[in-house]
Amino acid sequence: MRKGTKRKAPSRKDGAAKSKPEEAENEASKATVEENNKEEVVEKSQSAAAAAEEEESSKVEQTEENNKSEPSTKLAEEENEEKEKEEQSTKPVEEKKKGKEKVEPSKAVKRRGKRARITKQEDEPEYFEEKRNLEDLWKQVFPVGTEWEQLDLVYQYKWSFQNLEDAFEEGGELHGKKVYLFGCTEPQFVSFQGQQKLVVIPVVVAVVSPFPPSDKIGITSVQRESEEILPMKQMKMDWVPYIPFANRDSQVERLKSQIFILACTQRRAGLKHLKIDRVKKFEYCLPYFYQPLREDKFENKTDVDILFPDTEPPIVCEFDWELDELEEFTDKFIEEDQLPADKKDAFKEFVKEKVREAKKANREAREARRKAIEEMSDETKAALESMKFYKFYPVTTPDSPDVSSVKAPFINRYYGKAHKVL
């Protein structure tokens, strides 16, 4: 067995002697590490500064190169433009020599230079003809008594009532006067564009009066056995003020209108809801006027219209109780086989009844006229005596028929004749 040796433990003095050199070595190593770190930081900062300087110098070089290249590119563009101009100038000559040849798309793309700037052309201003102050006056006046189906025919031509407009100007027949207007139509054969045509001619009647000539409407026709005199409003008609174009932005109540028109509020769309007799009444309407100072010719009429319904067809005739003898009058229809002999007495009684009704109407009319004159004021008498009627027809234009050959002064059975036709 090998004998072990004992190691002697170091004493405190030895440890202390040995620890001092170790501490010196550690401090030296720390100092070297710190110096190394400082050197690394300095090197990194120097390399970063160098890299920044290189980047800045490269940018400067790049900008210098760009500045140097700009003149060359401008020169190249100018040369290309000159070449294009030369090619365009020589192109017609080459086409004449070679004839019409198709240009390849690639070549066409090469020749194409800068796109030409398209300047937007300004639209020419539109000019609208200024409306005359009374241009639509005649259209606003309702054509009383016109069949509903014929209303479209009235407006199929471009009628002009320049004469009516001029009448309200200074020096005209209606200037500065209070006027009431109503319309009517007159179907006539007239020439237009070399052809004879049945034309529904619009007519405007102007009544110069300080007050409305009437607030009633007459309903009469050949087909009706008797006439009716009704209030205008019952037929949806009334006198309303006409507003010229220049005043249409103003309030109607503030305007002191001097022009009044006979208007109708019945619409064509609503006719389908009315009975046929009601619709026909509009077509039989006539503007009514009663002039008590003038002897009515109907007060002294001696003839009556006869429509005897008990035969087929009905007998339609006119009997004058002063000129005709009833017995002879009746026998004539029997001889002509229009009246059966067994209905002779019935026919005679029918005629006598019509004569009695007519004579009674004449007496009542004379009595009413006498009473109206007695109750009339002097102011109303003066107004009725000074009342004037003017009848206006359309003027001749290239767009409408010439109606000058068919003008007539007669208005209707109530108004009689116009004082002046224009």
mmCIF file of C-alpha atoms in Angstrom, residues 242-389:
data_model
loop_
_atom_site.group_PDB
_atom_site.id
_atom_site.type_symbol
_atom_site.label_atom_id
_atom_site.label_comp_id
_atom_site.label_asym_id
_atom_site.label_seq_id
_atom_site.Cartn_x
_atom_site.Cartn_y
_atom_site.Cartn_z
ATOM 1 C CA TYR A 242 -105.847 89.268 -68.577
ATOM 2 C CA ILE A 243 -102.271 89.732 -67.315
ATOM 3 C CA PRO A 244 -99.733 90.850 -69.953
ATOM 4 C CA PHE A 245 -96.305 89.179 -69.974
ATOM 5 C CA ALA A 246 -94.622 92.240 -68.445
ATOM 6 C CA ASN A 247 -96.844 92.087 -65.346
ATOM 7 C CA ARG A 248 -97.034 88.340 -64.668
ATOM 8 C CA ASP A 249 -94.595 88.538 -61.771
ATOM 9 C CA SER A 250 -96.885 90.978 -59.976
ATOM 10 C CA GLN A 251 -99.861 90.179 -57.784
ATOM 11 C CA VAL A 252 -103.137 90.194 -59.672
ATOM 12 C CA GLU A 253 -104.952 92.035 -56.885
ATOM 13 C CA ARG A 254 -102.623 95.028 -57.184
ATOM 14 C CA LEU A 255 -103.019 95.355 -60.939
ATOM 15 C CA LYS A 256 -105.653 97.678 -62.302
ATOM 16 C CA SER A 257 -106.386 95.587 -65.371
ATOM 17 C CA GLN A 258 -108.096 97.191 -68.342
ATOM 18 C CA ILE A 259 -108.421 93.944 -70.322
ATOM 19 C CA PHE A 260 -110.901 91.236 -69.350
ATOM 20 C CA ILE A 261 -111.437 87.961 -71.179
ATOM 21 C CA LEU A 262 -114.273 85.447 -71.176
ATOM 22 C CA ALA A 263 -112.677 82.259 -69.809
ATOM 23 C CA CYS A 264 -114.025 78.748 -69.275
ATOM 24 C CA THR A 265 -112.793 76.415 -66.542
ATOM 25 C CA GLN A 266 -114.361 73.268 -68.013
ATOM 26 C CA ARG A 267 -111.571 70.883 -69.075
ATOM 27 C CA ARG A 268 -111.825 68.466 -71.969
ATOM 28 C CA ALA A 269 -110.570 65.622 -69.780
ATOM 29 C CA GLY A 270 -113.646 66.015 -67.577
ATOM 30 C CA LEU A 271 -116.171 65.796 -70.421
ATOM 31 C CA LYS A 272 -116.279 61.988 -70.262
ATOM 32 C CA HIS A 273 -117.899 62.285 -66.830
ATOM 33 C CA LEU A 274 -120.708 64.540 -68.147
ATOM 34 C CA LYS A 275 -123.975 63.609 -69.785
ATOM 35 C CA ILE A 276 -124.214 64.097 -73.555
ATOM 36 C CA ASP A 277 -126.827 66.842 -73.214
ATOM 37 C CA ARG A 278 -124.537 68.766 -70.852
ATOM 38 C CA VAL A 279 -121.617 68.428 -73.277
ATOM 39 C CA LYS A 280 -123.742 69.633 -76.192
ATOM 40 C CA LYS A 281 -124.811 72.707 -74.226
ATOM 41 C CA PHE A 282 -121.233 74.009 -74.411
ATOM 42 C CA GLU A 283 -121.338 73.658 -78.196
ATOM 43 C CA TYR A 284 -124.636 75.602 -78.434
ATOM 44 C CA CYS A 285 -123.449 78.521 -76.270
ATOM 45 C CA LEU A 286 -123.542 82.084 -77.597
ATOM 46 C CA PRO A 287 -122.289 85.165 -75.699
ATOM 47 C CA TYR A 288 -125.468 86.923 -74.623
ATOM 48 C CA PHE A 289 -126.064 90.655 -74.785
ATOM 49 C CA TYR A 290 -129.195 92.643 -74.100
ATOM 50 C CA GLN A 291 -129.425 96.210 -75.310
ATOM 51 C CA PRO A 292 -132.696 97.723 -74.020
ATOM 52 C CA LEU A 293 -132.092 101.049 -75.777
ATOM 53 C CA ARG A 294 -132.179 99.299 -79.133
ATOM 54 C CA GLU A 295 -135.420 97.798 -80.335
ATOM 55 C CA ASP A 296 -134.923 94.071 -80.594
ATOM 56 C CA LYS A 297 -135.793 92.765 -84.008
ATOM 57 C CA PHE A 298 -137.058 89.587 -82.329
ATOM 58 C CA GLU A 299 -139.745 91.583 -80.549
ATOM 59 C CA ASN A 300 -141.533 92.148 -83.855
ATOM 60 C CA LYS A 301 -140.775 88.878 -85.624
ATOM 61 C CA THR A 302 -143.833 87.118 -87.028
ATOM 62 C CA ASP A 303 -142.356 83.785 -87.986
ATOM 63 C CA VAL A 304 -141.793 80.645 -85.907
ATOM 64 C CA ASP A 305 -139.657 77.564 -86.442
ATOM 65 C CA ILE A 306 -141.680 74.347 -86.747
ATOM 66 C CA LEU A 307 -140.374 70.853 -86.000
ATOM 67 C CA PHE A 308 -143.332 68.437 -86.111
ATOM 68 C CA PRO A 309 -142.155 65.119 -84.587
ATOM 69 C CA ASP A 310 -145.179 62.856 -85.375
ATOM 70 C CA THR A 311 -144.082 62.035 -88.937
ATOM 71 C CA GLU A 312 -141.195 60.052 -90.383
ATOM 72 C CA PRO A 313 -139.098 61.971 -91.140
ATOM 73 C CA PRO A 314 -140.184 64.922 -88.929
ATOM 74 C CA ILE A 315 -141.488 68.024 -90.724
ATOM 75 C CA VAL A 316 -139.086 70.962 -90.359
ATOM 76 C CA CYS A 317 -140.301 74.320 -91.679
ATOM 77 C CA GLU A 318 -140.931 77.997 -90.898
ATOM 78 C CA PHE A 319 -144.418 79.502 -90.511
ATOM 79 C CA ASP A 320 -145.169 83.257 -90.735
ATOM 80 C CA TRP A 321 -148.529 84.035 -89.165
ATOM 81 C CA GLU A 322 -148.880 87.288 -91.117
ATOM 82 C CA LEU A 323 -147.930 85.925 -94.543
ATOM 83 C CA ASP A 324 -149.016 82.269 -94.431
ATOM 84 C CA GLU A 325 -152.562 80.895 -94.256
ATOM 85 C CA LEU A 326 -152.575 77.820 -91.992
ATOM 86 C CA GLU A 327 -155.084 75.724 -94.032
ATOM 87 C CA GLU A 328 -153.180 76.139 -97.297
ATOM 88 C CA PHE A 329 -149.889 75.672 -95.500
ATOM 89 C CA THR A 330 -151.050 72.306 -94.101
ATOM 90 C CA ASP A 331 -152.585 71.031 -97.384
ATOM 91 C CA LYS A 332 -149.302 71.612 -99.196
ATOM 92 C CA PHE A 333 -147.514 69.060 -96.962
ATOM 93 C CA ILE A 334 -150.350 66.556 -97.528
ATOM 94 C CA GLU A 335 -150.075 66.957 -101.292
ATOM 95 C CA GLU A 336 -146.318 66.403 -101.122
ATOM 96 C CA ASP A 337 -146.871 63.204 -99.092
ATOM 97 C CA GLN A 338 -144.928 64.601 -96.160
ATOM 98 C CA LEU A 339 -147.977 64.713 -93.877
ATOM 99 C CA PRO A 340 -150.597 61.954 -93.602
ATOM 100 C CA ALA A 341 -154.188 63.211 -93.961
ATOM 101 C CA ASP A 342 -155.191 61.723 -90.619
ATOM 102 C CA LYS A 343 -152.617 63.942 -88.881
ATOM 103 C CA LYS A 344 -153.772 67.213 -90.463
ATOM 104 C CA ASP A 345 -155.586 68.488 -87.356
ATOM 105 C CA ALA A 346 -152.710 67.547 -85.068
ATOM 106 C CA PHE A 347 -150.286 69.439 -87.295
ATOM 107 C CA LYS A 348 -152.476 72.564 -87.384
ATOM 108 C CA GLU A 349 -152.844 72.574 -83.597
ATOM 109 C CA PHE A 350 -149.084 72.162 -83.218
ATOM 110 C CA VAL A 351 -148.446 75.229 -85.413
ATOM 111 C CA LYS A 352 -151.050 77.324 -83.559
ATOM 112 C CA GLU A 353 -149.400 76.502 -80.231
ATOM 113 C CA LYS A 354 -145.998 77.637 -81.558
ATOM 114 C CA VAL A 355 -147.533 80.903 -82.804
ATOM 115 C CA ARG A 356 -149.131 81.572 -79.392
ATOM 116 C CA GLU A 357 -145.775 80.973 -77.654
ATOM 117 C CA ALA A 358 -143.983 83.355 -80.048
ATOM 118 C CA LYS A 359 -146.518 86.144 -79.638
ATOM 119 C CA LYS A 360 -146.342 85.794 -75.858
ATOM 120 C CA ALA A 361 -142.530 85.972 -75.965
ATOM 121 C CA ASN A 362 -142.729 89.152 -78.069
ATOM 122 C CA ARG A 363 -145.071 90.831 -75.593
ATOM 123 C CA GLU A 364 -142.865 89.875 -72.643
ATOM 124 C CA ALA A 365 -139.747 91.131 -74.413
ATOM 125 C CA ARG A 366 -141.316 94.523 -75.145
ATOM 126 C CA GLU A 367 -142.529 94.842 -71.561
ATOM 127 C CA ALA A 368 -139.116 93.870 -70.150
ATOM 128 C CA ARG A 369 -137.348 96.385 -72.373
ATOM 129 C CA ARG A 370 -139.729 99.205 -71.358
ATOM 130 C CA LYS A 371 -139.254 98.377 -67.673
ATOM 131 C CA ALA A 372 -135.452 98.190 -67.988
ATOM 132 C CA ILE A 373 -135.297 101.632 -69.603
ATOM 133 C CA GLU A 374 -137.466 103.143 -66.833
ATOM 134 C CA GLU A 375 -135.217 101.730 -64.087
ATOM 135 C CA MET A 376 -131.942 102.533 -65.835
ATOM 136 C CA SER A 377 -129.698 105.305 -64.523
ATOM 137 C CA ASP A 378 -128.424 108.070 -66.756
ATOM 138 C CA GLU A 379 -124.857 106.769 -66.327
ATOM 139 C CA THR A 380 -125.829 103.288 -67.524
ATOM 140 C CA LYS A 381 -127.739 104.748 -70.459
ATOM 141 C CA ALA A 382 -124.705 106.780 -71.495
ATOM 142 C CA ALA A 383 -122.462 103.679 -71.211
ATOM 143 C CA LEU A 384 -124.815 101.565 -73.332
ATOM 144 C CA GLU A 385 -125.090 104.267 -75.963
ATOM 145 C CA SER A 386 -121.293 104.599 -76.202
ATOM 146 C CA MET A 387 -120.613 100.838 -76.214
ATOM 147 C CA LYS A 388 -118.649 99.688 -79.292
ATOM 148 C CA PHE A 389 -118.026 96.246 -80.804
#
